[in-house]
PDB file of C-alpha atoms in Angstrom:
ATOM      1  CA  MET Z 110     113.149 102.667 101.451  1.00 39.00           C
ATOM      2  CA  ARG Z 111     116.561 104.155 101.950  1.00 49.00           C
ATOM      3  CA  SER Z 112     118.471 103.062 104.985  1.00 53.00           C
ATOM      4  CA  PRO Z 113     119.481 105.566 107.662  1.00 76.00           C
ATOM      5  CA  ARG Z 114     122.914 107.080 107.230  1.00 86.00           C
ATOM      6  CA  ARG Z 115     125.652 105.282 109.127  1.00 90.00           C
ATOM      7  CA  CYS Z 116     128.807 106.535 110.791  1.00 93.00           C
ATOM      8  CA  SER Z 117     131.651 107.034 108.308  1.00 93.00           C
ATOM      9  CA  ARG Z 118     134.267 105.547 110.636  1.00 93.00           C
ATOM     10  CA  ASN Z 119     135.480 102.114 109.495  1.00 93.00           C
ATOM     11  CA  GLY Z 120     133.697  99.280 111.251  1.00 93.00           C
ATOM     12  CA  CYS Z 121     131.222 101.495 113.095  1.00 93.00           C
ATOM     13  CA  PRO Z 122     127.648 100.231 112.623  1.00 92.00           C
ATOM     14  CA  ARG Z 123     125.922 103.055 114.532  1.00 92.00           C
ATOM     15  CA  GLN Z 124     123.529 105.580 113.022  1.00 90.00           C
ATOM     16  CA  ALA Z 125     124.984 108.972 112.137  1.00 92.00           C
ATOM     17  CA  VAL Z 126     123.819 111.967 114.171  1.00 92.00           C
ATOM     18  CA  ALA Z 127     126.505 114.537 113.294  1.00 93.00           C
ATOM     19  CA  THR Z 128     128.389 115.817 110.254  1.00 94.00           C
ATOM     20  CA  LEU Z 129     132.121 116.568 110.184  1.00 95.00           C
ATOM     21  CA  THR Z 130     133.378 119.197 107.751  1.00 93.00           C
ATOM     22  CA  TYR Z 131     136.966 120.363 107.309  1.00 92.00           C
ATOM     23  CA  VAL Z 132     137.719 124.017 106.567  1.00 91.00           C
ATOM     24  CA  TYR Z 133     141.212 123.590 105.206  1.00 91.00           C
ATOM     25  CA  ASN Z 134     142.139 127.257 104.701  1.00 92.00           C
ATOM     26  CA  GLU Z 135     141.379 127.935 108.397  1.00 92.00           C
ATOM     27  CA  SER Z 136     142.762 124.616 109.717  1.00 94.00           C
ATOM     28  CA  THR Z 137     139.458 123.897 111.413  1.00 93.00           C
ATOM     29  CA  ALA Z 138     137.301 120.783 111.825  1.00 94.00           C
ATOM     30  CA  VAL Z 139     133.596 121.551 112.362  1.00 94.00           C
ATOM     31  CA  VAL Z 140     131.306 118.967 113.981  1.00 94.00           C
ATOM     32  CA  GLY Z 141     127.652 119.931 113.835  1.00 91.00           C
ATOM     33  CA  PRO Z 142     124.193 118.371 113.624  1.00 90.00           C
ATOM     34  CA  LEU Z 143     123.596 115.882 110.831  1.00 89.00           C
ATOM     35  CA  ALA Z 144     123.349 117.645 107.472  1.00 87.00           C
ATOM     36  CA  ALA Z 145     120.125 117.240 105.511  1.00 83.00           C
ATOM     37  CA  PHE Z 146     121.963 115.559 102.621  1.00 82.00           C
ATOM     38  CA  ALA Z 147     125.152 113.525 102.433  1.00 82.00           C
ATOM     39  CA  GLU Z 148     127.808 115.648 100.740  1.00 85.00           C
ATOM     40  CA  PRO Z 149     130.908 114.199  99.073  1.00 85.00           C
ATOM     41  CA  HIS Z 150     133.421 116.168 101.205  1.00 89.00           C
ATOM     42  CA  THR Z 151     131.799 115.679 104.605  1.00 93.00           C
ATOM     43  CA  TYR Z 152     131.710 112.746 107.003  1.00 95.00           C
ATOM     44  CA  ASP Z 153     128.734 111.462 108.970  1.00 94.00           C
ATOM     45  CA  LEU Z 154     129.544 110.469 112.553  1.00 94.00           C
ATOM     46  CA  CYS Z 155     127.740 108.666 115.367  1.00 93.00           C
ATOM     47  CA  GLU Z 156     127.485 110.452 118.719  1.00 92.00           C
ATOM     48  CA  GLN Z 157     130.475 108.663 120.240  1.00 93.00           C
ATOM     49  CA  HIS Z 158     132.793 109.552 117.358  1.00 94.00           C
ATOM     50  CA  ALA Z 159     131.415 113.116 117.114  1.00 93.00           C
ATOM     51  CA  ARG Z 160     132.141 113.746 120.812  1.00 92.00           C
ATOM     52  CA  SER Z 161     135.604 112.125 120.819  1.00 93.00           C
ATOM     53  CA  LEU Z 162     136.950 113.592 117.560  1.00 92.00           C
ATOM     54  CA  THR Z 163     140.389 115.168 117.773  1.00 92.00           C
ATOM     55  CA  ALA Z 164     142.104 117.246 115.091  1.00 90.00           C
ATOM     56  CA  PRO Z 165     145.734 117.270 113.967  1.00 89.00           C
ATOM     57  CA  ARG Z 166     148.206 119.453 115.836  1.00 93.00           C
ATOM     58  CA  GLY Z 167     147.681 123.124 114.958  1.00 95.00           C
ATOM     59  CA  TRP Z 168     144.043 122.602 113.975  1.00 94.00           C
ATOM     60  CA  ASP Z 169     140.982 123.801 115.887  1.00 94.00           C
ATOM     61  CA  VAL Z 170     137.822 121.790 116.503  1.00 93.00           C
ATOM     62  CA  VAL Z 171     134.496 123.618 116.544  1.00 92.00           C
ATOM     63  CA  ARG Z 172     131.924 121.297 118.064  1.00 89.00           C
ATOM     64  CA  HIS Z 173     128.157 121.653 118.419  1.00 83.00           C
ATOM     65  CA  GLU Z 174     127.409 121.957 122.149  1.00 80.00           C
ATOM     66  CA  GLY Z 175     123.794 120.743 122.028  1.00 76.00           C
ATOM     67  CA  GLU Z 176     122.456 117.226 121.846  1.00 80.00           C
ATOM     68  CA  PHE Z 177     123.047 115.132 118.757  1.00 78.00           C
ATOM     69  CA  GLU Z 178     119.774 113.477 117.823  1.00 75.00           C
ATOM     70  CA  PRO Z 179     118.963 111.200 114.908  1.00 71.00           C
ATOM     71  CA  PRO Z 180     116.921 112.944 112.225  1.00 67.00           C
ATOM     72  CA  PRO Z 181     113.176 112.295 112.218  1.00 64.00           C
ATOM     73  CA  PRO Z 182     111.805 110.242 109.329  1.00 62.00           C
ATOM     74  CA  THR Z 183     110.961 112.363 106.317  1.00 61.00           C
ATOM     75  CA  THR Z 184     107.869 112.057 104.173  1.00 64.00           C
ATOM     76  CA  ASP Z 185     110.144 110.538 101.501  1.00 68.00           C
ATOM     77  CA  ASP Z 186     110.944 107.702 103.916  1.00 64.00           C
ATOM     78  CA  LEU Z 187     107.274 107.142 104.658  1.00 67.00           C
ATOM     79  CA  VAL Z 188     106.307 107.178 100.972  1.00 70.00           C
ATOM     80  CA  ALA Z 189     109.121 104.751 100.143  1.00 70.00           C
ATOM     81  CA  LEU Z 190     107.982 102.434 102.936  1.00 71.00           C
ATOM     82  CA  ALA Z 191     104.373 102.514 101.711  1.00 74.00           C
ATOM     83  CA  GLU Z 192     105.483 101.745  98.132  1.00 74.00           C
ATOM     84  CA  ALA Z 193     107.658  98.855  99.318  1.00 75.00           C
ATOM     85  CA  VAL Z 194     104.712  97.369 101.231  1.00 74.00           C
ATOM     86  CA  ARG Z 195     102.447  97.728  98.182  1.00 76.00           C
ATOM     87  CA  GLU Z 196     105.053  96.111  95.940  1.00 75.00           C
ATOM     88  CA  ALA Z 197     105.496  93.175  98.331  1.00 73.00           C
ATOM     89  CA  ALA Z 198     101.723  92.649  98.524  1.00 72.00           C
ATOM     90  CA  ARG Z 199     101.247  92.351  94.745  1.00 72.00           C
ATOM     91  CA  PRO Z 200     100.692  88.803  93.480  1.00 70.00           C
ATOM     92  CA  VAL Z 201     103.458  87.415  91.306  1.00 65.00           C
ATOM     93  CA  GLN Z 202     102.341  86.947  87.704  1.00 59.00           C
ATOM     94  CA  ARG Z 203     103.978  84.265  85.603  1.00 57.00           C
ATOM     95  CA  GLN Z 204     104.695  85.394  82.124  1.00 51.00           C
ATOM     96  CA  ASP Z 205     105.279  81.957  80.620  1.00 52.00           C
ATOM     97  CA  GLU Z 206     103.502  81.852  77.311  1.00 49.00           C
ATOM     98  CA  VAL Z 207     103.563  79.670  74.255  1.00 48.00           C
ATOM     99  CA  ASP Z 208     102.854  81.088  70.803  1.00 49.00           C
ATOM    100  CA  ILE Z 209     100.090  78.913  69.365  1.00 50.00           C
ATOM    101  CA  ASP Z 210      99.929  80.487  65.913  1.00 54.00           C
ATOM    102  CA  LEU Z 211     103.009  78.531  64.742  1.00 52.00           C
ATOM    103  CA  PRO Z 212     102.859  74.937  63.500  1.00 56.00           C
ATOM    104  CA  THR Z 213     103.750  72.194  65.980  1.00 56.00           C
ATOM    105  CA  GLY Z 214     107.488  71.796  66.384  1.00 54.00           C
ATOM    106  CA  GLN Z 215     108.105  75.486  65.649  1.00 54.00           C
ATOM    107  CA  GLN Z 216     106.597  76.867  68.836  1.00 54.00           C
ATOM    108  CA  THR Z 217     108.568  79.361  70.834  1.00 54.00           C
ATOM    109  CA  GLY Z 218     108.525  79.716  74.589  1.00 56.00           C
ATOM    110  CA  ARG Z 219     108.507  83.079  76.294  1.00 54.00           C
ATOM    111  CA  ARG Z 220     109.802  84.175  79.678  1.00 55.00           C
ATOM    112  CA  GLY Z 221     109.474  87.861  80.410  1.00 61.00           C
ATOM    113  CA  HIS Z 222     111.279  89.756  77.681  1.00 64.00           C
ATOM    114  CA  LEU Z 223     113.302  86.730  76.442  1.00 66.00           C
ATOM    115  CA  ARG Z 224     112.172  84.307  73.754  1.00 68.00           C
ATOM    116  CA  VAL Z 225     113.412  80.725  73.570  1.00 67.00           C
ATOM    117  CA  ILE Z 226     113.550  79.335  70.034  1.00 71.00           C
ATOM    118  CA  PRO Z 227     114.021  75.579  69.760  1.00 73.00           C
ATOM    119  CA  PRO Z 228     116.787  74.318  67.482  1.00 76.00           C
ATOM    120  CA  ALA Z 229     115.844  73.517  63.864  1.00 75.00           C
ATOM    121  CA  LYS Z 230     115.201  69.793  63.235  1.00 69.00           C
TER     122      LYS Z 230
END
């Protein structure tokens, strides 16, 4: 399951509820509701940082006036959770095997995809 998006500010552990985007050619910072997907040139912010954001001198800040709420879980989250539970519930199978078709002293041991070959005597 993927973890919820966190605030982009250094050291902030809170969940993101807003997205900050800079419009450089208009010298504007836009703070709106959390975007559906994390984009490389945007920043996710918690409510405290979204409300207290200031822009450099000469820049404007356009801020969403409504409530910032965390996004509801998506069906992808629920499917990932169900798959994680199924995976954790599966019994662990040991794959240790010994090839018995070789003469004694020339047996090889197996672990997963690796094969251990004893040194020649």
